[in-house]
mmCIF file of C-alpha atoms in Angstrom:
data_model
loop_
_atom_site.group_PDB
_atom_site.id
_atom_site.type_symbol
_atom_site.label_atom_id
_atom_site.label_comp_id
_atom_site.label_asym_id
_atom_site.label_seq_id
_atom_site.Cartn_x
_atom_site.Cartn_y
_atom_site.Cartn_z
ATOM 1 C CA MET Z 378 17.687 -17.029 7.613
ATOM 2 C CA ASN Z 379 21.128 -16.284 8.954
ATOM 3 C CA ILE Z 380 23.535 -14.718 6.460
ATOM 4 C CA LYS Z 381 27.000 -13.270 6.728
ATOM 5 C CA ILE Z 382 28.528 -10.814 4.271
ATOM 6 C CA LYS Z 383 32.057 -11.806 3.327
ATOM 7 C CA SER Z 384 34.675 -10.822 0.781
ATOM 8 C CA GLY Z 385 37.240 -12.695 -1.225
ATOM 9 C CA VAL Z 386 37.384 -15.612 -3.582
ATOM 10 C CA THR Z 387 37.672 -19.358 -3.105
ATOM 11 C CA ASP Z 388 36.607 -22.283 -5.284
ATOM 12 C CA ASP Z 389 33.398 -22.597 -3.245
ATOM 13 C CA VAL Z 390 32.659 -18.888 -3.666
ATOM 14 C CA VAL Z 391 33.186 -19.066 -7.437
ATOM 15 C CA ARG Z 392 30.933 -22.122 -7.638
ATOM 16 C CA GLY Z 393 28.237 -20.379 -5.572
ATOM 17 C CA VAL Z 394 28.377 -17.129 -7.518
ATOM 18 C CA THR Z 395 28.203 -19.105 -10.781
ATOM 19 C CA GLU Z 396 25.055 -20.817 -9.477
ATOM 20 C CA CYS Z 397 23.567 -17.415 -8.602
ATOM 21 C CA TYR Z 398 24.194 -16.195 -12.179
ATOM 22 C CA ARG Z 399 22.499 -19.311 -13.543
ATOM 23 C CA THR Z 400 19.246 -18.346 -11.822
ATOM 24 C CA TYR Z 401 18.968 -15.355 -14.205
ATOM 25 C CA ALA Z 402 17.938 -16.048 -17.799
ATOM 26 C CA SER Z 403 20.135 -13.228 -19.124
ATOM 27 C CA TRP Z 404 23.221 -14.454 -17.242
ATOM 28 C CA ALA Z 405 22.684 -18.227 -17.338
ATOM 29 C CA ASP Z 406 25.441 -18.681 -19.913
ATOM 30 C CA ARG Z 407 28.217 -17.392 -17.643
ATOM 31 C CA ASP Z 408 30.589 -20.253 -17.015
ATOM 32 C CA ARG Z 409 32.721 -20.920 -13.968
ATOM 33 C CA GLU Z 410 35.992 -19.795 -15.576
ATOM 34 C CA GLN Z 411 34.517 -16.462 -16.669
ATOM 35 C CA VAL Z 412 33.003 -15.873 -13.248
ATOM 36 C CA GLU Z 413 36.326 -16.650 -11.572
ATOM 37 C CA THR Z 414 38.153 -14.242 -13.892
ATOM 38 C CA ALA Z 415 35.579 -11.497 -13.257
ATOM 39 C CA ILE Z 416 35.818 -11.883 -9.477
ATOM 40 C CA GLU Z 417 39.616 -12.101 -9.414
ATOM 41 C CA HIS Z 418 39.948 -8.951 -11.532
ATOM 42 C CA SER Z 419 37.420 -6.933 -9.549
ATOM 43 C CA ASP Z 420 38.876 -4.580 -6.970
ATOM 44 C CA GLU Z 421 36.288 -5.622 -4.398
ATOM 45 C CA HIS Z 422 33.936 -8.591 -4.253
ATOM 46 C CA LEU Z 423 31.348 -9.082 -1.539
ATOM 47 C CA TYR Z 424 28.994 -12.002 -1.183
ATOM 48 C CA ALA Z 425 26.281 -13.249 1.154
ATOM 49 C CA LEU Z 426 26.784 -16.662 2.689
ATOM 50 C CA ASP Z 427 23.763 -18.495 4.109
ATOM 51 C CA LEU Z 428 25.219 -19.856 7.344
ATOM 52 C CA GLY Z 429 22.581 -22.580 7.513
ATOM 53 C CA SER Z 430 23.417 -24.111 4.151
ATOM 54 C CA ASP Z 431 26.948 -22.710 3.778
ATOM 55 C CA GLU Z 432 25.971 -21.563 0.280
ATOM 56 C CA VAL Z 433 26.673 -18.284 -1.512
ATOM 57 C CA VAL Z 434 23.270 -16.681 -2.102
ATOM 58 C CA ALA Z 435 24.162 -13.194 -3.379
ATOM 59 C CA SER Z 436 27.131 -11.274 -4.743
ATOM 60 C CA ALA Z 437 28.334 -7.867 -5.972
ATOM 61 C CA ARG Z 438 31.548 -6.698 -7.589
ATOM 62 C CA VAL Z 439 33.168 -3.242 -7.589
ATOM 63 C CA LEU Z 440 35.771 -1.694 -9.874
ATOM 64 C CA THR Z 441 37.354 1.375 -8.299
ATOM 65 C CA ASP Z 442 40.331 3.719 -8.068
ATOM 66 C CA TYR Z 443 39.704 3.960 -4.283
ATOM 67 C CA CYS Z 444 39.565 7.737 -4.552
ATOM 68 C CA TYR Z 445 37.161 9.275 -7.028
ATOM 69 C CA TYR Z 446 35.069 6.518 -8.564
ATOM 70 C CA GLY Z 447 33.670 3.091 -7.869
ATOM 71 C CA VAL Z 448 31.318 1.200 -10.155
ATOM 72 C CA VAL Z 449 29.168 -1.637 -8.840
ATOM 73 C CA TYR Z 450 28.627 -4.565 -11.195
ATOM 74 C CA ASP Z 451 26.487 -7.647 -11.124
ATOM 75 C CA VAL Z 452 24.477 -7.403 -7.952
ATOM 76 C CA ILE Z 453 22.979 -10.883 -8.075
ATOM 77 C CA VAL Z 454 20.752 -12.789 -5.699
ATOM 78 C CA HIS Z 455 19.948 -16.478 -6.065
ATOM 79 C CA GLU Z 456 16.297 -16.802 -7.102
ATOM 80 C CA GLU Z 457 15.388 -18.664 -3.901
ATOM 81 C CA TYR Z 458 16.550 -15.653 -1.826
ATOM 82 C CA ARG Z 459 15.064 -12.769 -3.825
ATOM 83 C CA GLY Z 460 12.702 -10.639 -1.802
ATOM 84 C CA THR Z 461 14.285 -11.640 1.525
ATOM 85 C CA GLY Z 462 16.504 -8.588 2.053
ATOM 86 C CA VAL Z 463 19.722 -10.352 1.042
ATOM 87 C CA GLY Z 464 20.210 -8.116 -2.014
ATOM 88 C CA ARG Z 465 19.829 -5.000 0.086
ATOM 89 C CA ALA Z 466 22.296 -6.406 2.643
ATOM 90 C CA VAL Z 467 24.891 -6.943 -0.094
ATOM 91 C CA VAL Z 468 24.398 -3.460 -1.586
ATOM 92 C CA GLU Z 469 24.608 -1.832 1.841
ATOM 93 C CA ALA Z 470 27.739 -3.868 2.589
ATOM 94 C CA VAL Z 471 29.284 -2.464 -0.592
ATOM 95 C CA THR Z 472 28.441 1.119 0.334
ATOM 96 C CA ASP Z 473 29.705 0.594 3.904
ATOM 97 C CA HIS Z 474 32.803 -1.418 2.922
ATOM 98 C CA PRO Z 475 35.836 0.174 4.648
ATOM 99 C CA PRO Z 476 38.139 0.100 1.582
ATOM 100 C CA LEU Z 477 35.496 2.144 -0.277
ATOM 101 C CA GLU Z 478 34.801 4.721 2.440
ATOM 102 C CA ASP Z 479 36.963 7.414 0.790
ATOM 103 C CA VAL Z 480 35.501 6.913 -2.702
ATOM 104 C CA THR Z 481 33.745 10.119 -3.735
ATOM 105 C CA GLN Z 482 31.156 8.542 -6.030
ATOM 106 C CA ILE Z 483 29.838 4.999 -6.265
ATOM 107 C CA THR Z 484 27.664 4.339 -9.291
ATOM 108 C CA LEU Z 485 25.838 1.528 -10.997
ATOM 109 C CA ILE Z 486 23.567 0.968 -13.962
ATOM 110 C CA ALA Z 487 20.110 -0.363 -13.105
ATOM 111 C CA ARG Z 488 17.265 -1.714 -15.169
ATOM 112 C CA ASP Z 489 14.109 0.406 -14.808
ATOM 113 C CA GLY Z 490 12.419 -2.231 -12.677
ATOM 114 C CA LEU Z 491 15.255 -2.182 -10.138
ATOM 115 C CA VAL Z 492 15.454 1.603 -9.703
ATOM 116 C CA PRO Z 493 13.126 1.600 -6.658
ATOM 117 C CA PHE Z 494 15.249 -1.115 -5.022
ATOM 118 C CA TYR Z 495 18.459 0.877 -5.474
ATOM 119 C CA GLU Z 496 16.745 4.069 -4.308
ATOM 120 C CA LYS Z 497 15.845 2.255 -1.072
ATOM 121 C CA CYS Z 498 19.559 1.447 -0.757
ATOM 122 C CA GLY Z 499 20.423 5.165 -0.978
ATOM 123 C CA PHE Z 500 21.231 5.527 -4.680
ATOM 124 C CA GLU Z 501 19.694 8.363 -6.675
ATOM 125 C CA ARG Z 502 18.998 8.741 -10.365
ATOM 126 C CA HIS Z 503 21.738 10.834 -11.879
ATOM 127 C CA PRO Z 504 21.016 13.052 -14.871
ATOM 128 C CA MET Z 505 23.272 12.271 -17.767
ATOM 129 C CA THR Z 506 24.700 15.791 -17.839
ATOM 130 C CA ILE Z 507 27.652 17.674 -16.409
ATOM 131 C CA GLU Z 508 28.470 21.341 -16.054
ATOM 132 C CA VAL Z 509 31.488 22.195 -18.273
ATOM 133 C CA ASP Z 510 32.768 25.763 -18.555
ATOM 134 C CA GLY Z 511 29.426 27.169 -17.410
ATOM 135 C CA GLU Z 512 27.371 25.117 -19.881
ATOM 136 C CA THR Z 513 25.431 21.907 -19.478
ATOM 137 C CA GLU Z 514 26.810 19.086 -21.549
ATOM 138 C CA ALA Z 515 25.164 15.671 -22.065
ATOM 139 C CA PHE Z 516 26.872 12.418 -21.172
ATOM 140 C CA ASN Z 517 26.513 9.409 -23.428
ATOM 141 C CA ARG Z 518 26.942 5.795 -22.441
ATOM 142 C CA MET Z 519 29.460 4.330 -24.854
ATOM 143 C CA VAL Z 520 29.896 0.596 -25.431
ATOM 144 C CA LEU Z 521 32.667 -1.326 -27.168
ATOM 145 C CA ASP Z 522 31.578 -4.925 -27.081
ATOM 146 C CA ASP Z 523 33.270 -7.776 -28.878
ATOM 147 C CA GLY Z 524 30.788 -10.351 -27.570
ATOM 148 C CA PRO Z 525 29.328 -12.487 -30.368
ATOM 149 C CA ASP Z 526 25.740 -12.589 -29.072
ATOM 150 C CA ASP Z 527 25.305 -9.170 -27.528
ATOM 151 C CA ASP Z 528 22.945 -6.668 -29.082
ATOM 152 C CA ILE Z 529 24.625 -3.303 -28.569
ATOM 153 C CA GLU Z 530 21.643 -1.449 -30.010
ATOM 154 C CA SER Z 531 19.430 -2.675 -27.180
ATOM 155 C CA GLN Z 532 21.972 -1.535 -24.591
ATOM 156 C CA SER Z 533 22.564 1.995 -25.833
ATOM 157 C CA ARG Z 534 20.585 5.197 -26.215
ATOM 158 C CA SER Z 535 20.397 7.613 -29.045
ATOM 159 C CA PRO Z 536 21.477 11.192 -28.236
ATOM 160 C CA SER Z 537 17.826 12.260 -28.179
ATOM 161 C CA ASP Z 538 17.159 9.715 -25.383
ATOM 162 C CA VAL Z 539 19.781 11.168 -23.037
ATOM 163 C CA PRO Z 540 18.082 13.063 -20.220
ATOM 164 C CA THR Z 541 19.165 16.640 -19.713
ATOM 165 C CA THR Z 542 18.630 19.249 -17.042
ATOM 166 C CA ASN Z 543 17.369 22.751 -17.686
#
């Protein structure tokens, strides 16, 4: 397999990324217009192009201030390419992407089953705490979601579930 990591957005890229989403049960309902809007409004978008088929086979988006923070969203790999190293190539392309080289912290949220994958890509689990005025304070993931079908309860943690450091 011969892939090339590229950036940007074209109609073919949007079509390919939409097809990648459709290979995931939880993201199969994402339509082309939504995908195009998400890509166009992301600060950075990288994708893997299979040079043999000229098809988009993986993608990742980043929202960033280009200084302090960058957040990676929707690392997706077409089901036919999972387990081939394409996902890792896209994640490493994000972390090595020149416009992001001065970003202090790049983060993402990962399902438990994907933690080992992201650790192999150099990410580390981060305790949900911060030192404030000499005391440890817990972080909480907060969600405001107007989506009609989303179950916010399944996406959030209670305060007792937030890991702390001693």
